Amino acid sequence: MFRIYSFIAVLLMALNVSAAGVSARLDSLFNSRYTPDSPGAQFLVAVGDSIIYENARGVADFSTGARIDADTRFNIASISKQFTAISVLNMANMGLLTIDDCVLKYFPDFDATMFAPITLRHLMSHTSGIPDTRPRDNRNWMLTVTDSESIDYMFSLKKGKFPPGTAYDYINPTYQLLYAIIERLSGRSFVDYQRDNLFIPAGMRSTFYFDASETHSNVAHGYVKEDAEASADRDVQKETVYADAGFADAAGRRWHEYDYGEETFFATKADGGIYSSARDLLAWEHALAGAEVVDAESLRVAYTPHIEVTGSEWCSYQNRPFTSYGLGFFIDNTPGRPVKVYHTGDNGGFQAYLAKYPSRNVVVVLLENRNDFDRWSFAQKVDEILKEGGILTD
């Protein structure tokens, strides 16, 4: 018995030493990337119930001088999609719908020929073939458009880009269709439904959907650096239109606020409207893993590849080797590493990354309020540190 306890004690000591080494390397990586006087980030890595590394650094709001801390809320952009998808899967469990329901069941005024083959599964997996032809000739409309207004163009669509289910093309408006379906079937506002059925059960006390009429404390603004190119690892590359004179950091670099009012398509909710913190997103991951907000079988379906992203001729977003898309989640099956389920998000000056290795119970969260850094190279360095530290074993 003594030998058994001795072995366990040695093992725990080894794990602690390994975690300490990993933490030191993560700290070096993080602090070499962000400075205290410019926009920055929250960064968190957790293994099981233990946070092995957490840090927050940078300016949250130049106009007030507020600094980023562990409680600062960031726009997580397209990471919001998984919350919409999970609610649809829960409604399927309740018998309110099936994910293979035809879109025409909920939108009978759409063109029957085009939309007859398109299902809710296609909407959630970016395989619908629906083009994103929202009008872009009115910038003010693009700055303030809502979920309901975002789908108006679909009523006149007559032809898709490809047969549904045959290819990957990442677009946002399909998630606005899910927004309408959730409201219709629940009889409640989308925001209230999501809060009561996802945020509260998951213990996400700081998370909310953006609404221009509401004010929240400790919220970061997104910023773009003057004359700097945005990271290439983004959903859509847009022309930057500065709306203010900008703010100078200690090094003399100028930054411009770039979120609602400066960047387009910031007011929609189902595809990208959530503001949250790294700690709240960790609570979300724990709730998913613990079947607290969705049952295990539905989560398995969400994490199952529905379409190959790699090599898509229609879309470059996250079009990387060994990558697929499930229902609201990307799946990375890189050889030599456990399967990674993740999503990225970006709009305005915000960049976000939420990843988990379900088989290793590892979660990584990076929330940035600047868009000039390469997010994917940072994520790869984190993965390498975790692998070399024995946390992501083959």
Short mmCIF file of C-alpha atoms in Angstrom, two decimals:
data_model
loop_
_atom_site.label_atom_id
_atom_site.label_comp_id
_atom_site.label_asym_id
_atom_site.label_seq_id
_atom_site.Cartn_x
_atom_site.Cartn_y
_atom_site.Cartn_z
CA MET A 1 0.00 0.00 0.00
CA PHE A 2 2.85 2.36 0.86
CA ARG A 3 4.42 1.71 -2.55
CA ILE A 4 1.12 2.55 -4.29
CA TYR A 5 0.76 5.82 -2.41
CA SER A 6 4.41 6.63 -3.11
CA PHE A 7 3.89 6.04 -6.83
CA ILE A 8 0.83 8.31 -6.89
CA ALA A 9 2.70 11.01 -4.99
CA VAL A 10 5.60 10.87 -7.45
CA LEU A 11 3.18 10.98 -10.39
CA LEU A 12 1.40 14.02 -8.99
CA MET A 13 4.71 15.75 -8.37
CA ALA A 14 5.74 15.06 -11.96
CA LEU A 15 2.48 16.44 -13.27
CA ASN A 16 2.87 19.55 -11.18
CA VAL A 17 6.39 20.09 -12.47
CA SER A 18 5.16 19.60 -16.04
CA ALA A 19 2.29 22.05 -15.55
CA ALA A 20 4.67 24.60 -14.06
CA GLY A 21 6.96 24.34 -17.08
CA VAL A 22 4.06 24.65 -19.47
CA SER A 23 2.74 27.67 -17.57
CA ALA A 24 6.12 29.40 -17.77
CA ARG A 25 6.31 28.87 -21.53
CA LEU A 26 2.73 30.09 -22.02
CA ASP A 27 3.54 33.17 -19.96
CA SER A 28 6.54 33.96 -22.11
CA LEU A 29 4.46 33.51 -25.27
CA PHE A 30 1.66 35.76 -24.02
CA ASN A 31 3.83 38.56 -22.65
CA SER A 32 5.95 38.71 -25.79
CA ARG A 33 2.79 39.37 -27.81
CA TYR A 34 1.00 42.08 -25.80
CA THR A 35 2.08 45.29 -24.10
CA PRO A 36 0.25 47.03 -21.23
CA ASP A 37 -0.38 50.28 -23.12
CA SER A 38 -1.96 48.92 -26.34
CA PRO A 39 -5.04 46.78 -26.99
CA GLY A 40 -4.48 43.26 -25.77
CA ALA A 41 -6.17 40.07 -24.70
CA GLN A 42 -7.40 37.55 -22.19
CA PHE A 43 -5.77 34.14 -22.42
CA LEU A 44 -6.67 31.00 -20.50
CA VAL A 45 -5.66 27.33 -20.64
CA ALA A 46 -7.42 24.74 -18.50
CA VAL A 47 -6.95 21.01 -17.97
CA GLY A 48 -10.01 19.47 -16.40
CA ASP A 49 -11.12 21.63 -13.51
CA SER A 50 -7.73 23.32 -13.17
CA ILE A 51 -6.69 26.53 -14.91
CA ILE A 52 -3.00 25.98 -15.60
CA TYR A 53 -2.50 29.42 -17.11
CA GLU A 54 -4.49 32.66 -17.12
CA ASN A 55 -3.50 36.20 -17.99
CA ALA A 56 -5.02 39.49 -19.12
CA ARG A 57 -3.10 42.44 -20.49
CA GLY A 58 -3.64 45.64 -22.42
CA VAL A 59 -6.05 48.53 -22.86
CA ALA A 60 -9.77 47.75 -22.86
CA ASP A 61 -10.96 51.30 -23.56
CA PHE A 62 -8.65 54.15 -24.58
CA SER A 63 -11.30 56.78 -23.88
CA THR A 64 -11.58 55.84 -20.19
CA GLY A 65 -8.14 54.32 -19.65
CA ALA A 66 -9.72 51.05 -18.50
CA ARG A 67 -7.38 48.06 -18.54
CA ILE A 68 -8.17 44.51 -19.52
CA ASP A 69 -8.62 42.20 -16.56
CA ALA A 70 -10.08 38.75 -15.99
CA ASP A 71 -13.63 40.15 -15.94
CA THR A 72 -13.47 42.20 -19.15
CA ARG A 73 -16.04 41.20 -21.74
CA PHE A 74 -15.05 40.87 -25.44
CA ASN A 75 -17.11 40.36 -28.55
CA ILE A 76 -16.61 36.70 -29.47
CA ALA A 77 -18.12 37.15 -32.95
CA SER A 78 -18.67 33.83 -34.76
CA ILE A 79 -18.04 31.71 -31.69
CA SER A 80 -21.62 32.79 -30.97
CA LYS A 81 -22.82 30.37 -33.67
CA GLN A 82 -22.35 27.31 -31.47
CA PHE A 83 -24.78 28.74 -28.92
CA THR A 84 -27.41 29.03 -31.63
CA ALA A 85 -26.70 25.51 -32.89
CA ILE A 86 -26.92 24.02 -29.40
CA SER A 87 -30.36 25.57 -28.90
CA VAL A 88 -31.55 24.06 -32.19
CA LEU A 89 -30.28 20.64 -31.08
CA ASN A 90 -32.07 21.04 -27.75
CA MET A 91 -35.30 21.88 -29.55
CA ALA A 92 -34.85 18.70 -31.56
CA ASN A 93 -34.60 16.76 -28.28
CA MET A 94 -37.83 18.37 -27.13
CA GLY A 95 -39.57 17.24 -30.30
CA LEU A 96 -40.13 20.78 -31.52
CA LEU A 97 -38.19 20.19 -34.74
CA THR A 98 -35.74 17.87 -36.43
CA ILE A 99 -32.45 19.08 -37.82
CA ASP A 100 -33.44 17.57 -41.17
CA ASP A 101 -36.57 19.72 -41.39
CA CYS A 102 -36.79 21.58 -44.67
CA VAL A 103 -36.26 25.34 -44.45
CA LEU A 104 -39.53 25.79 -46.36
CA LYS A 105 -41.39 24.43 -43.33
CA TYR A 106 -40.51 27.64 -41.51
CA PHE A 107 -40.21 30.01 -44.48
CA PRO A 108 -42.94 28.93 -46.94
CA ASP A 109 -42.58 32.17 -48.93
CA PHE A 110 -39.06 31.29 -50.03
CA ASP A 111 -38.58 29.95 -53.54
CA ALA A 112 -39.75 26.34 -53.43
CA THR A 113 -37.36 25.01 -56.05
CA MET A 114 -34.23 26.48 -54.48
CA PHE A 115 -35.07 25.91 -50.81
CA ALA A 116 -36.81 22.52 -50.99
CA PRO A 117 -33.55 20.53 -50.57
CA ILE A 118 -32.14 22.79 -47.82
CA THR A 119 -32.46 21.61 -44.21
CA LEU A 120 -31.59 23.01 -40.80
CA ARG A 121 -28.59 20.67 -40.77
CA HIS A 122 -27.31 22.43 -43.89
CA LEU A 123 -27.76 25.83 -42.26
CA MET A 124 -25.75 24.83 -39.19
CA SER A 125 -22.95 23.16 -41.16
CA HIS A 126 -22.44 25.88 -43.79
CA THR A 127 -23.42 23.50 -46.56
CA SER A 128 -26.69 25.13 -47.67
CA GLY A 129 -25.35 26.71 -50.84
CA ILE A 130 -27.24 29.91 -49.98
CA PRO A 131 -25.24 32.90 -51.21
CA ASP A 132 -24.60 35.91 -48.99
CA THR A 133 -25.94 38.68 -51.21
CA ARG A 134 -27.07 41.07 -48.50
CA PRO A 135 -27.20 44.61 -49.93
CA ARG A 136 -23.94 46.43 -49.39
CA ASP A 137 -24.69 49.72 -51.11
CA ASN A 138 -25.99 51.34 -47.92
CA ARG A 139 -23.29 51.50 -45.24
CA ASN A 140 -25.66 52.76 -42.54
CA TRP A 141 -27.90 49.74 -43.15
CA MET A 142 -24.91 47.43 -42.81
CA LEU A 143 -23.88 49.13 -39.55
CA THR A 144 -27.26 48.66 -37.86
CA VAL A 145 -28.98 45.72 -39.59
CA THR A 146 -30.69 43.18 -37.30
CA ASP A 147 -31.07 39.41 -37.56
CA SER A 148 -34.58 39.71 -38.97
CA GLU A 149 -33.55 42.26 -41.58
CA SER A 150 -30.51 40.21 -42.61
CA ILE A 151 -32.62 37.49 -44.23
CA ASP A 152 -34.89 39.76 -46.27
CA TYR A 153 -32.78 39.20 -49.37
CA MET A 154 -33.50 35.46 -49.26
CA PHE A 155 -37.14 35.97 -50.22
CA SER A 156 -36.01 36.86 -53.74
CA LEU A 157 -33.32 34.19 -54.13
CA LYS A 158 -33.90 31.75 -56.97
CA LYS A 159 -30.62 29.84 -57.23
CA GLY A 160 -28.02 28.49 -54.83
CA LYS A 161 -24.29 28.23 -55.33
CA PHE A 162 -24.14 24.42 -55.18
CA PRO A 163 -26.41 21.47 -54.27
CA PRO A 164 -27.01 21.50 -50.49
CA GLY A 165 -24.75 19.21 -48.49
CA THR A 166 -22.09 18.91 -51.18
CA ALA A 167 -19.66 21.68 -50.26
CA TYR A 168 -18.53 24.07 -47.52
CA ASP A 169 -19.19 27.80 -47.82
CA TYR A 170 -19.06 29.71 -44.55
CA ILE A 171 -21.69 32.46 -44.44
CA ASN A 172 -23.43 34.27 -41.59
CA PRO A 173 -27.07 34.82 -42.70
CA THR A 174 -28.03 31.15 -42.44
CA TYR A 175 -27.73 31.51 -38.68
CA GLN A 176 -30.22 34.39 -38.83
CA LEU A 177 -32.72 31.85 -40.17
CA LEU A 178 -32.11 29.78 -37.04
CA TYR A 179 -32.65 32.91 -34.93
CA ALA A 180 -36.14 33.26 -36.39
CA ILE A 181 -36.92 29.57 -35.90
CA ILE A 182 -35.86 29.64 -32.24
CA GLU A 183 -38.10 32.63 -31.57
CA ARG A 184 -41.02 31.11 -33.43
CA LEU A 185 -40.91 27.73 -31.70
CA SER A 186 -40.11 29.03 -28.22
CA GLY A 187 -42.58 31.91 -28.28
CA ARG A 188 -39.91 34.05 -26.63
CA SER A 189 -37.30 36.55 -27.71
CA PHE A 190 -34.07 34.95 -28.89
CA VAL A 191 -32.06 36.78 -26.22
CA ASP A 192 -34.31 35.70 -23.34
CA TYR A 193 -34.39 32.11 -24.54
CA GLN A 194 -30.63 31.86 -24.87
CA ARG A 195 -30.04 33.49 -21.50
CA ASP A 196 -32.44 31.23 -19.60
CA ASN A 197 -31.57 27.98 -21.37
CA LEU A 198 -27.84 28.34 -21.96
CA PHE A 199 -26.11 31.21 -20.14
CA ILE A 200 -27.71 30.76 -16.73
CA PRO A 201 -27.48 26.94 -16.59
CA ALA A 202 -23.83 27.15 -17.69
CA GLY A 203 -23.01 29.70 -14.98
CA MET A 204 -22.08 32.38 -17.52
CA ARG A 205 -22.77 35.38 -15.32
CA SER A 206 -20.95 37.96 -17.44
CA THR A 207 -22.16 36.97 -20.90
CA PHE A 208 -24.71 38.92 -22.94
CA TYR A 209 -25.89 39.62 -26.47
CA PHE A 210 -24.98 43.05 -27.76
CA ASP A 211 -27.77 45.60 -27.99
CA ALA A 212 -26.98 49.18 -28.96
CA SER A 213 -29.65 50.42 -26.52
CA GLU A 214 -28.01 48.76 -23.50
CA THR A 215 -24.94 49.68 -21.46
CA HIS A 216 -22.71 47.14 -19.75
CA SER A 217 -19.70 47.65 -17.50
CA ASN A 218 -16.18 46.34 -18.09
CA VAL A 219 -16.59 45.88 -21.83
CA ALA A 220 -13.64 46.11 -24.19
CA HIS A 221 -13.77 48.10 -27.39
CA GLY A 222 -12.27 46.60 -30.52
CA TYR A 223 -9.38 48.55 -32.06
CA VAL A 224 -7.50 48.61 -35.34
CA LYS A 225 -3.98 49.94 -35.65
CA GLU A 226 -3.65 52.81 -38.10
CA ASP A 227 -2.30 51.74 -41.49
CA ALA A 228 -1.85 48.14 -40.31
CA GLU A 229 -3.26 45.22 -42.23
CA ALA A 230 -5.73 42.99 -40.43
CA SER A 231 -4.66 39.42 -39.78
CA ALA A 232 -5.25 37.23 -42.83
CA ASP A 233 -6.94 34.68 -40.55
CA ARG A 234 -10.35 36.38 -40.66
CA ASP A 235 -13.85 35.67 -41.89
CA VAL A 236 -14.10 38.57 -44.35
CA GLN A 237 -11.54 41.18 -45.28
CA LYS A 238 -13.26 44.57 -45.38
CA GLU A 239 -12.15 48.08 -46.15
CA THR A 240 -11.31 49.96 -42.95
CA VAL A 241 -13.10 53.29 -42.59
CA TYR A 242 -11.78 55.29 -39.62
CA ALA A 243 -14.55 57.08 -37.72
CA ASP A 244 -12.41 58.86 -35.10
CA ALA A 245 -9.11 60.70 -34.79
CA GLY A 246 -7.61 57.75 -32.97
CA PHE A 247 -5.67 57.18 -29.76
CA ALA A 248 -1.91 57.00 -29.30
CA ASP A 249 -0.20 54.34 -27.18
CA ALA A 250 3.14 54.86 -25.39
CA ALA A 251 5.08 53.94 -28.52
CA GLY A 252 3.24 56.54 -30.60
CA ARG A 253 1.19 53.99 -32.54
CA ARG A 254 -2.34 55.19 -33.33
CA TRP A 255 -5.40 53.04 -32.71
CA HIS A 256 -8.95 53.56 -33.90
CA GLU A 257 -12.04 52.21 -32.17
CA TYR A 258 -13.63 49.65 -34.46
CA ASP A 259 -16.79 47.92 -33.31
CA TYR A 260 -20.48 48.89 -33.40
CA GLY A 261 -20.91 52.14 -35.32
CA GLU A 262 -17.59 51.74 -37.13
CA GLU A 263 -17.78 48.19 -38.51
CA THR A 264 -20.59 46.54 -40.45
CA PHE A 265 -22.84 43.65 -39.36
CA PHE A 266 -22.14 44.17 -35.68
CA ALA A 267 -25.75 44.28 -34.46
CA THR A 268 -26.85 40.75 -35.38
CA LYS A 269 -26.96 38.18 -32.60
CA ALA A 270 -27.30 34.56 -33.75
CA ASP A 271 -24.15 34.60 -35.87
CA GLY A 272 -21.86 36.79 -33.78
CA GLY A 273 -23.47 38.99 -31.14
CA ILE A 274 -22.20 37.55 -27.86
CA TYR A 275 -19.89 39.41 -25.49
CA SER A 276 -18.18 37.18 -22.96
CA SER A 277 -15.00 36.56 -20.96
CA ALA A 278 -12.48 33.75 -20.98
CA ARG A 279 -13.73 32.47 -17.63
CA ASP A 280 -17.33 32.43 -18.82
CA LEU A 281 -16.32 30.53 -21.94
CA LEU A 282 -14.52 28.00 -19.76
CA ALA A 283 -17.76 27.62 -17.78
CA TRP A 284 -19.53 27.02 -21.11
CA GLU A 285 -17.06 24.30 -22.05
CA HIS A 286 -17.52 22.61 -18.68
CA ALA A 287 -21.30 22.79 -19.12
CA LEU A 288 -21.03 21.19 -22.56
CA ALA A 289 -18.74 18.42 -21.31
CA GLY A 290 -20.96 17.80 -18.30
CA ALA A 291 -24.18 17.58 -20.36
CA GLU A 292 -25.60 20.53 -18.41
CA VAL A 293 -26.84 22.48 -21.43
CA VAL A 294 -27.20 19.74 -24.06
CA ASP A 295 -27.27 15.94 -23.94
CA ALA A 296 -24.18 13.91 -24.83
CA GLU A 297 -25.64 12.45 -28.03
CA SER A 298 -26.55 15.85 -29.43
CA LEU A 299 -23.07 17.12 -28.60
CA ARG A 300 -21.59 14.12 -30.40
CA VAL A 301 -23.60 15.06 -33.48
CA ALA A 302 -22.41 18.67 -33.24
CA TYR A 303 -18.78 17.53 -32.99
CA THR A 304 -19.09 15.05 -35.88
CA PRO A 305 -17.68 16.25 -39.23
CA HIS A 306 -20.54 17.04 -41.60
CA ILE A 307 -18.45 18.51 -44.41
CA GLU A 308 -14.78 18.76 -45.28
CA VAL A 309 -13.47 22.30 -45.10
CA THR A 310 -10.04 21.47 -46.50
CA GLY A 311 -9.83 22.27 -50.18
CA SER A 312 -13.23 23.96 -50.49
CA GLU A 313 -13.46 25.86 -53.77
CA TRP A 314 -16.10 28.18 -52.33
CA CYS A 315 -14.56 29.55 -49.13
CA SER A 316 -11.11 30.23 -47.67
CA TYR A 317 -12.16 30.73 -44.04
CA GLN A 318 -10.37 28.13 -41.87
CA ASN A 319 -9.66 26.23 -45.09
CA ARG A 320 -6.71 24.34 -43.62
CA PRO A 321 -5.42 20.78 -43.81
CA PHE A 322 -7.32 18.13 -41.81
CA THR A 323 -10.24 20.47 -41.09
CA SER A 324 -13.98 19.77 -41.18
CA TYR A 325 -17.13 21.48 -39.94
CA GLY A 326 -19.77 19.98 -37.68
CA LEU A 327 -22.82 21.86 -36.42
CA GLY A 328 -21.47 25.15 -35.11
CA PHE A 329 -17.93 23.80 -34.61
CA PHE A 330 -14.76 23.28 -36.65
CA ILE A 331 -13.01 19.93 -36.19
CA ASP A 332 -9.23 19.68 -36.59
CA ASN A 333 -7.95 16.12 -37.01
CA THR A 334 -4.24 16.85 -37.45
CA PRO A 335 -2.19 13.62 -37.27
CA GLY A 336 -0.12 13.24 -34.12
CA ARG A 337 -2.55 15.21 -31.95
CA PRO A 338 -5.89 14.49 -30.34
CA VAL A 339 -8.93 15.78 -32.20
CA LYS A 340 -9.45 19.50 -31.62
CA VAL A 341 -12.94 21.03 -31.71
CA TYR A 342 -12.80 24.79 -32.04
CA HIS A 343 -14.22 27.98 -33.45
CA THR A 344 -12.81 31.35 -34.32
CA GLY A 345 -14.53 34.71 -34.32
CA ASP A 346 -13.64 38.07 -35.76
CA ASN A 347 -15.35 41.36 -36.43
CA GLY A 348 -14.13 44.93 -36.23
CA GLY A 349 -11.10 45.03 -33.97
CA PHE A 350 -11.97 41.78 -32.19
CA GLN A 351 -10.43 38.35 -32.70
CA ALA A 352 -11.45 35.28 -30.69
CA TYR A 353 -10.44 31.63 -30.44
CA LEU A 354 -12.11 28.91 -28.36
CA ALA A 355 -10.77 25.37 -28.61
CA LYS A 356 -11.04 22.13 -26.75
CA TYR A 357 -9.51 18.67 -26.95
CA PRO A 358 -12.45 16.61 -25.66
CA SER A 359 -10.43 13.42 -25.17
CA ARG A 360 -7.88 15.29 -23.01
CA ASN A 361 -10.32 17.66 -21.30
CA VAL A 362 -8.19 20.63 -22.37
CA VAL A 363 -9.65 24.08 -23.13
CA VAL A 364 -7.87 27.08 -24.67
CA VAL A 365 -9.41 30.58 -24.84
CA LEU A 366 -7.94 33.66 -26.49
CA LEU A 367 -9.94 36.90 -26.72
CA GLU A 368 -8.30 39.92 -28.36
CA ASN A 369 -9.48 43.50 -28.93
CA ARG A 370 -7.07 44.10 -31.80
CA ASN A 371 -6.98 42.48 -35.23
CA ASP A 372 -3.39 42.80 -36.41
CA PHE A 373 -1.95 39.61 -34.90
CA ASP A 374 -1.97 36.20 -36.54
CA ARG A 375 -4.31 34.21 -34.32
CA TRP A 376 -3.67 30.81 -35.88
CA SER A 377 0.11 30.90 -35.46
CA PHE A 378 -0.43 31.74 -31.79
CA ALA A 379 -2.82 28.79 -31.44
CA GLN A 380 -0.28 26.48 -33.06
CA LYS A 381 2.42 27.60 -30.64
CA VAL A 382 0.07 26.92 -27.72
CA ASP A 383 -0.67 23.45 -29.07
CA GLU A 384 3.03 22.74 -29.41
CA ILE A 385 3.73 23.85 -25.85
CA LEU A 386 0.92 21.65 -24.53
CA LYS A 387 2.14 18.68 -26.56
CA GLU A 388 5.75 19.05 -25.49
CA GLY A 389 4.57 19.40 -21.89
CA GLY A 390 2.84 16.03 -22.08
CA ILE A 391 -0.67 17.49 -21.87
CA LEU A 392 -1.60 16.73 -25.50
CA THR A 393 -0.23 13.22 -25.83
CA ASP A 394 -0.80 11.22 -29.01
#
